[in-house]
């Protein structure tokens, strides 16, 4: 089973700041990695797939990078609606389909 | 518009059983693999089970293998999760989510999710 480790667990930032979230895989997943956003009381929403491709309707301030075992989600300038929990997910080797533990981006 | 609507969650005693349903609309249900993903209160996402588009292959997390059964009815555009021998640690919001076909770029990722149904296992 591929384990995904996200860091930091919590990121405290102000609107307008840049957010950098990390996801590390226990073995290579090539670029088969996605990022999801989840707001309180809502279902997750797909943001990024195949490490760097934005899903339909996702603003350009969200970008993904990385390959192999190290991946990054960057939010270039935080908007108020971006404060949420973010999860990574791999599809390289499943079952099981695995998610990271999440990073909460909170308002400082 | 793609819609996934879960139902069937409620309070059940340990050792009990429950059947969750997910009604799909707005897309060709019989071409998508489907998944159940759960989220315990205040915790992260945990994949539970998948079924391929034809319903002929199913996959399970070790934590539910032998207790849960996933199925689908393509004639009714519906996904199901039969849950037996429920434990306190099965308490969670259960989401159904679709996985696009292999020929689409989003294959392997969950591009649409329902709003979830809450299962509480407690005496």
mmCIF file of C-alpha atoms in Angstrom:
data_model
loop_
_atom_site.group_PDB
_atom_site.id
_atom_site.type_symbol
_atom_site.label_atom_id
_atom_site.label_comp_id
_atom_site.label_asym_id
_atom_site.label_seq_id
_atom_site.Cartn_x
_atom_site.Cartn_y
_atom_site.Cartn_z
ATOM 1 C CA UNK A 1 0.000 0.000 0.000
ATOM 2 C CA UNK A 2 1.296 3.437 -0.920
ATOM 3 C CA UNK A 3 1.253 5.810 2.041
ATOM 4 C CA UNK A 4 0.871 9.533 1.389
ATOM 5 C CA UNK A 5 2.205 11.944 4.024
ATOM 6 C CA UNK A 6 1.068 15.556 3.906
ATOM 7 C CA UNK A 7 2.793 18.485 5.574
ATOM 8 C CA UNK A 8 2.311 20.665 7.390
ATOM 9 C CA UNK A 9 -0.826 19.494 9.164
ATOM 10 C CA UNK A 10 -1.931 23.102 9.551
ATOM 11 C CA UNK A 11 -0.884 26.202 7.643
ATOM 12 C CA UNK A 12 -1.800 29.597 9.138
ATOM 13 C CA UNK A 13 -1.753 32.334 6.533
ATOM 14 C CA UNK A 14 -3.442 35.620 5.675
ATOM 15 C CA UNK A 15 -5.507 36.365 2.565
ATOM 16 C CA UNK A 16 -3.239 37.344 -0.303
ATOM 17 C CA UNK A 17 -0.350 35.200 0.914
ATOM 18 C CA UNK A 18 1.121 32.245 -0.953
ATOM 19 C CA UNK A 19 0.360 28.737 0.321
ATOM 20 C CA UNK A 20 2.669 25.804 -0.306
ATOM 21 C CA UNK A 21 1.418 22.331 0.635
ATOM 22 C CA UNK A 22 3.458 19.146 0.438
ATOM 23 C CA UNK A 23 2.558 15.514 -0.232
ATOM 24 C CA UNK A 24 5.156 12.767 -0.054
ATOM 25 C CA UNK A 25 4.561 9.199 -1.268
ATOM 26 C CA UNK A 26 6.146 6.121 0.311
ATOM 27 C CA UNK A 27 7.115 4.934 -3.180
ATOM 28 C CA UNK A 28 7.020 6.445 -6.623
ATOM 29 C CA UNK A 29 3.580 7.243 -8.030
ATOM 30 C CA UNK A 30 5.010 8.829 -11.202
ATOM 31 C CA UNK A 31 2.636 11.771 -11.777
ATOM 32 C CA UNK A 32 -0.515 9.876 -10.826
ATOM 33 C CA UNK A 33 -1.468 12.209 -8.025
ATOM 34 C CA UNK A 34 -4.466 14.443 -7.385
ATOM 35 C CA UNK A 35 -5.351 17.208 -4.958
ATOM 36 C CA UNK A 36 -8.795 17.816 -3.459
ATOM 37 C CA UNK A 37 -10.240 20.701 -1.475
ATOM 38 C CA UNK A 38 -12.803 20.156 1.264
ATOM 39 C CA UNK A 39 -14.713 22.863 3.086
ATOM 40 C CA UNK A 40 -16.638 22.216 6.331
ATOM 41 C CA UNK A 41 -19.844 20.292 5.749
ATOM 42 C CA UNK A 42 -19.086 19.779 2.064
ATOM 43 C CA UNK A 43 -17.854 16.937 -0.089
ATOM 44 C CA UNK A 44 -14.312 17.053 -1.443
ATOM 45 C CA UNK A 45 -13.757 18.768 -4.786
ATOM 46 C CA UNK A 46 -11.132 17.722 -7.315
ATOM 47 C CA UNK A 47 -8.621 20.522 -7.942
ATOM 48 C CA UNK A 48 -5.578 19.011 -9.635
ATOM 49 C CA UNK A 49 -5.017 15.680 -11.384
ATOM 50 C CA UNK A 50 -1.948 13.980 -12.809
ATOM 51 C CA UNK A 51 0.120 16.193 -10.482
ATOM 52 C CA UNK A 52 -0.195 19.418 -12.453
ATOM 53 C CA UNK A 53 -3.441 19.590 -14.445
ATOM 54 C CA UNK A 54 -6.233 21.790 -13.162
ATOM 55 C CA UNK A 55 -9.689 20.251 -13.183
ATOM 56 C CA UNK A 56 -12.527 22.023 -14.959
ATOM 57 C CA UNK A 57 -13.408 25.361 -13.401
ATOM 58 C CA UNK A 58 -10.455 25.523 -11.013
ATOM 59 C CA UNK A 59 -8.894 29.009 -10.822
ATOM 60 C CA UNK A 60 -5.382 29.558 -12.143
ATOM 61 C CA UNK A 61 -4.101 30.513 -8.675
ATOM 62 C CA UNK A 62 -4.064 26.773 -7.903
ATOM 63 C CA UNK A 63 -1.094 24.910 -9.331
ATOM 64 C CA UNK A 64 0.455 21.512 -8.768
ATOM 65 C CA UNK A 65 3.932 20.183 -9.366
ATOM 66 C CA UNK A 66 6.121 17.196 -8.677
ATOM 67 C CA UNK A 67 6.721 13.633 -9.736
ATOM 68 C CA UNK A 68 7.895 10.386 -8.213
ATOM 69 C CA UNK A 69 7.511 10.787 -4.461
ATOM 70 C CA UNK A 70 7.377 14.553 -3.846
ATOM 71 C CA UNK A 71 4.499 16.802 -4.798
ATOM 72 C CA UNK A 72 3.439 20.363 -4.099
ATOM 73 C CA UNK A 73 0.162 22.233 -4.279
ATOM 74 C CA UNK A 74 0.611 25.988 -4.493
ATOM 75 C CA UNK A 75 -2.054 28.625 -4.054
ATOM 76 C CA UNK A 76 -0.440 31.766 -5.393
ATOM 77 C CA UNK A 77 -2.560 34.318 -3.515
ATOM 78 C CA UNK A 78 -5.086 33.085 -0.973
ATOM 79 C CA UNK A 79 -8.669 34.163 -1.413
ATOM 80 C CA UNK A 80 -11.103 33.983 1.541
ATOM 81 C CA UNK A 81 -12.816 30.957 -0.019
ATOM 82 C CA UNK A 82 -9.536 29.001 -0.163
ATOM 83 C CA UNK A 83 -9.361 28.403 3.571
ATOM 84 C CA UNK A 84 -10.161 24.708 3.741
ATOM 85 C CA UNK A 85 -8.593 21.265 4.102
ATOM 86 C CA UNK A 86 -6.585 19.855 1.199
ATOM 87 C CA UNK A 87 -5.968 16.165 0.498
ATOM 88 C CA UNK A 88 -3.702 14.406 -1.955
ATOM 89 C CA UNK A 89 -4.636 11.044 -3.522
ATOM 90 C CA UNK A 90 -2.677 8.565 -5.640
ATOM 91 C CA UNK A 91 -3.921 6.297 -8.404
ATOM 92 C CA UNK A 92 -0.606 4.720 -9.352
ATOM 93 C CA UNK A 93 -1.027 1.488 -7.459
ATOM 94 C CA UNK A 94 -4.459 0.490 -6.237
ATOM 95 C CA UNK A 95 -6.356 -1.031 -4.607
ATOM 96 C CA UNK A 96 -6.220 0.471 -2.160
ATOM 97 C CA UNK A 97 -6.793 3.959 -3.457
ATOM 98 C CA UNK A 98 -5.047 6.104 -0.829
ATOM 99 C CA UNK A 99 -5.346 9.646 0.468
ATOM 100 C CA UNK A 100 -2.984 11.752 2.500
ATOM 101 C CA UNK A 101 -3.954 12.853 5.978
ATOM 102 C CA UNK A 102 -4.772 16.390 4.892
ATOM 103 C CA UNK A 103 -3.461 19.928 5.380
ATOM 104 C CA UNK A 104 -5.722 22.533 6.907
ATOM 105 C CA UNK A 105 -5.187 26.052 5.582
ATOM 106 C CA UNK A 106 -6.522 28.428 8.217
ATOM 107 C CA UNK A 107 -6.752 32.164 8.518
ATOM 108 C CA UNK A 108 -3.951 33.677 10.552
ATOM 109 C CA UNK B 1 -25.766 18.292 -14.365
ATOM 110 C CA UNK B 2 -24.015 15.401 -12.630
ATOM 111 C CA UNK B 3 -25.716 14.439 -9.385
ATOM 112 C CA UNK B 4 -24.922 11.774 -6.817
ATOM 113 C CA UNK B 5 -27.346 11.485 -3.914
ATOM 114 C CA UNK B 6 -26.616 9.130 -1.038
ATOM 115 C CA UNK B 7 -29.213 7.776 1.371
ATOM 116 C CA UNK B 8 -29.671 5.123 4.004
ATOM 117 C CA UNK B 9 -27.395 6.326 6.765
ATOM 118 C CA UNK B 10 -28.645 6.341 10.343
ATOM 119 C CA UNK B 11 -27.946 5.159 13.880
ATOM 120 C CA UNK B 12 -27.328 1.426 14.197
ATOM 121 C CA UNK B 13 -26.140 -0.771 17.057
ATOM 122 C CA UNK B 14 -22.760 -2.514 16.985
ATOM 123 C CA UNK B 15 -23.062 -5.790 15.103
ATOM 124 C CA UNK B 16 -25.966 -4.459 13.074
ATOM 125 C CA UNK B 17 -26.442 -4.043 9.354
ATOM 126 C CA UNK B 18 -27.220 -1.191 7.006
ATOM 127 C CA UNK B 19 -27.632 -0.653 3.279
ATOM 128 C CA UNK B 20 -26.521 2.609 1.706
ATOM 129 C CA UNK B 21 -27.720 3.758 -1.690
ATOM 130 C CA UNK B 22 -26.413 6.318 -4.156
ATOM 131 C CA UNK B 23 -28.680 7.564 -6.935
ATOM 132 C CA UNK B 24 -26.853 8.902 -9.972
ATOM 133 C CA UNK B 25 -28.109 11.223 -12.672
ATOM 134 C CA UNK B 26 -26.812 13.531 -15.390
ATOM 135 C CA UNK B 27 -24.227 11.160 -16.862
ATOM 136 C CA UNK B 28 -23.830 7.708 -18.410
ATOM 137 C CA UNK B 29 -23.678 5.783 -15.141
ATOM 138 C CA UNK B 30 -22.873 2.468 -16.817
ATOM 139 C CA UNK B 31 -19.563 3.780 -18.167
ATOM 140 C CA UNK B 32 -18.105 4.908 -14.835
ATOM 141 C CA UNK B 33 -16.426 2.972 -12.077
ATOM 142 C CA UNK B 34 -17.928 3.941 -8.733
ATOM 143 C CA UNK B 35 -16.525 4.237 -5.241
ATOM 144 C CA UNK B 36 -17.477 4.617 -1.610
ATOM 145 C CA UNK B 37 -15.211 6.852 0.482
ATOM 146 C CA UNK B 38 -15.808 7.543 4.168
ATOM 147 C CA UNK B 39 -14.788 10.212 6.628
ATOM 148 C CA UNK B 40 -14.944 9.642 10.367
ATOM 149 C CA UNK B 41 -15.879 12.714 12.438
ATOM 150 C CA UNK B 42 -13.000 15.192 12.398
ATOM 151 C CA UNK B 43 -10.774 12.807 10.423
ATOM 152 C CA UNK B 44 -9.470 12.426 6.885
ATOM 153 C CA UNK B 45 -10.734 10.564 3.853
ATOM 154 C CA UNK B 46 -10.637 6.769 3.684
ATOM 155 C CA UNK B 47 -11.394 4.792 0.542
ATOM 156 C CA UNK B 48 -13.813 1.958 1.318
ATOM 157 C CA UNK B 49 -14.705 0.134 -1.884
ATOM 158 C CA UNK B 50 -14.857 0.305 -5.684
ATOM 159 C CA UNK B 51 -16.888 -1.434 -8.370
ATOM 160 C CA UNK B 52 -16.095 -1.300 -12.059
ATOM 161 C CA UNK B 53 -18.601 -0.054 -14.621
ATOM 162 C CA UNK B 54 -19.963 -3.491 -15.479
ATOM 163 C CA UNK B 55 -20.309 -4.526 -11.834
ATOM 164 C CA UNK B 56 -18.209 -7.639 -12.389
ATOM 165 C CA UNK B 57 -15.195 -6.656 -10.254
ATOM 166 C CA UNK B 58 -15.205 -5.203 -6.764
ATOM 167 C CA UNK B 59 -12.413 -4.043 -4.464
ATOM 168 C CA UNK B 60 -12.357 -3.389 -0.735
ATOM 169 C CA UNK B 61 -10.229 -1.778 1.930
ATOM 170 C CA UNK B 62 -8.822 -4.311 4.378
ATOM 171 C CA UNK B 63 -10.778 -2.612 7.162
ATOM 172 C CA UNK B 64 -14.125 -3.625 5.628
ATOM 173 C CA UNK B 65 -13.266 -6.753 3.643
ATOM 174 C CA UNK B 66 -15.630 -9.599 4.480
ATOM 175 C CA UNK B 67 -18.159 -7.257 6.128
ATOM 176 C CA UNK B 68 -19.140 -4.819 3.369
ATOM 177 C CA UNK B 69 -20.427 -5.589 -0.131
ATOM 178 C CA UNK B 70 -20.533 -3.072 -2.959
ATOM 179 C CA UNK B 71 -22.925 -3.504 -5.856
ATOM 180 C CA UNK B 72 -24.600 -1.515 -8.583
ATOM 181 C CA UNK B 73 -27.711 -1.610 -10.746
ATOM 182 C CA UNK B 74 -26.954 0.045 -14.065
ATOM 183 C CA UNK B 75 -30.608 -0.199 -15.063
ATOM 184 C CA UNK B 76 -31.499 2.001 -12.084
ATOM 185 C CA UNK B 77 -28.351 4.201 -12.167
ATOM 186 C CA UNK B 78 -27.715 3.239 -8.579
ATOM 187 C CA UNK B 79 -24.816 2.211 -6.364
ATOM 188 C CA UNK B 80 -25.146 0.317 -3.095
ATOM 189 C CA UNK B 81 -23.105 -0.587 -0.046
ATOM 190 C CA UNK B 82 -24.291 -3.450 2.141
ATOM 191 C CA UNK B 83 -22.696 -3.091 5.568
ATOM 192 C CA UNK B 84 -22.734 -5.972 8.055
ATOM 193 C CA UNK B 85 -21.151 -6.595 11.468
ATOM 194 C CA UNK B 86 -20.874 -2.871 11.984
ATOM 195 C CA UNK B 87 -18.378 -1.533 14.522
ATOM 196 C CA UNK B 88 -18.011 1.788 16.293
ATOM 197 C CA UNK B 89 -15.054 2.577 14.050
ATOM 198 C CA UNK B 90 -17.336 2.425 10.993
ATOM 199 C CA UNK B 91 -19.005 5.623 12.195
ATOM 200 C CA UNK B 92 -18.482 8.141 9.404
ATOM 201 C CA UNK B 93 -19.989 10.130 6.593
ATOM 202 C CA UNK B 94 -20.083 7.854 3.557
ATOM 203 C CA UNK B 95 -19.637 9.466 0.153
ATOM 204 C CA UNK B 96 -20.208 7.916 -3.235
ATOM 205 C CA UNK B 97 -17.892 9.206 -5.929
ATOM 206 C CA UNK B 98 -17.403 8.462 -9.600
ATOM 207 C CA UNK B 99 -14.215 7.523 -11.403
ATOM 208 C CA UNK B 100 -14.146 8.348 -15.141
ATOM 209 C CA UNK B 101 -13.516 5.641 -17.771
ATOM 210 C CA UNK B 102 -9.966 4.610 -18.691
ATOM 211 C CA UNK B 103 -10.061 6.606 -21.935
ATOM 212 C CA UNK B 104 -10.656 9.895 -20.106
ATOM 213 C CA UNK B 105 -7.800 11.944 -18.690
ATOM 214 C CA UNK B 106 -9.383 11.991 -15.221
ATOM 215 C CA UNK B 107 -9.475 8.199 -14.905
ATOM 216 C CA UNK B 108 -8.393 7.015 -11.478
ATOM 217 C CA UNK B 109 -9.514 10.216 -9.793
ATOM 218 C CA UNK B 110 -12.838 11.046 -8.177
ATOM 219 C CA UNK B 111 -14.254 13.883 -10.221
ATOM 220 C CA UNK B 112 -17.746 14.090 -8.700
ATOM 221 C CA UNK B 113 -18.901 13.315 -5.175
ATOM 222 C CA UNK B 114 -22.254 13.150 -3.453
ATOM 223 C CA UNK B 115 -22.961 15.114 -0.288
ATOM 224 C CA UNK B 116 -22.645 12.045 1.897
ATOM 225 C CA UNK B 117 -24.809 10.109 4.338
ATOM 226 C CA UNK B 118 -23.966 9.729 8.040
ATOM 227 C CA UNK B 119 -23.656 6.289 9.568
ATOM 228 C CA UNK B 120 -23.437 6.172 13.360
ATOM 229 C CA UNK B 121 -22.648 2.884 15.082
ATOM 230 C CA UNK B 122 -23.429 3.110 18.766
ATOM 231 C CA UNK B 123 -25.394 1.355 21.480
#
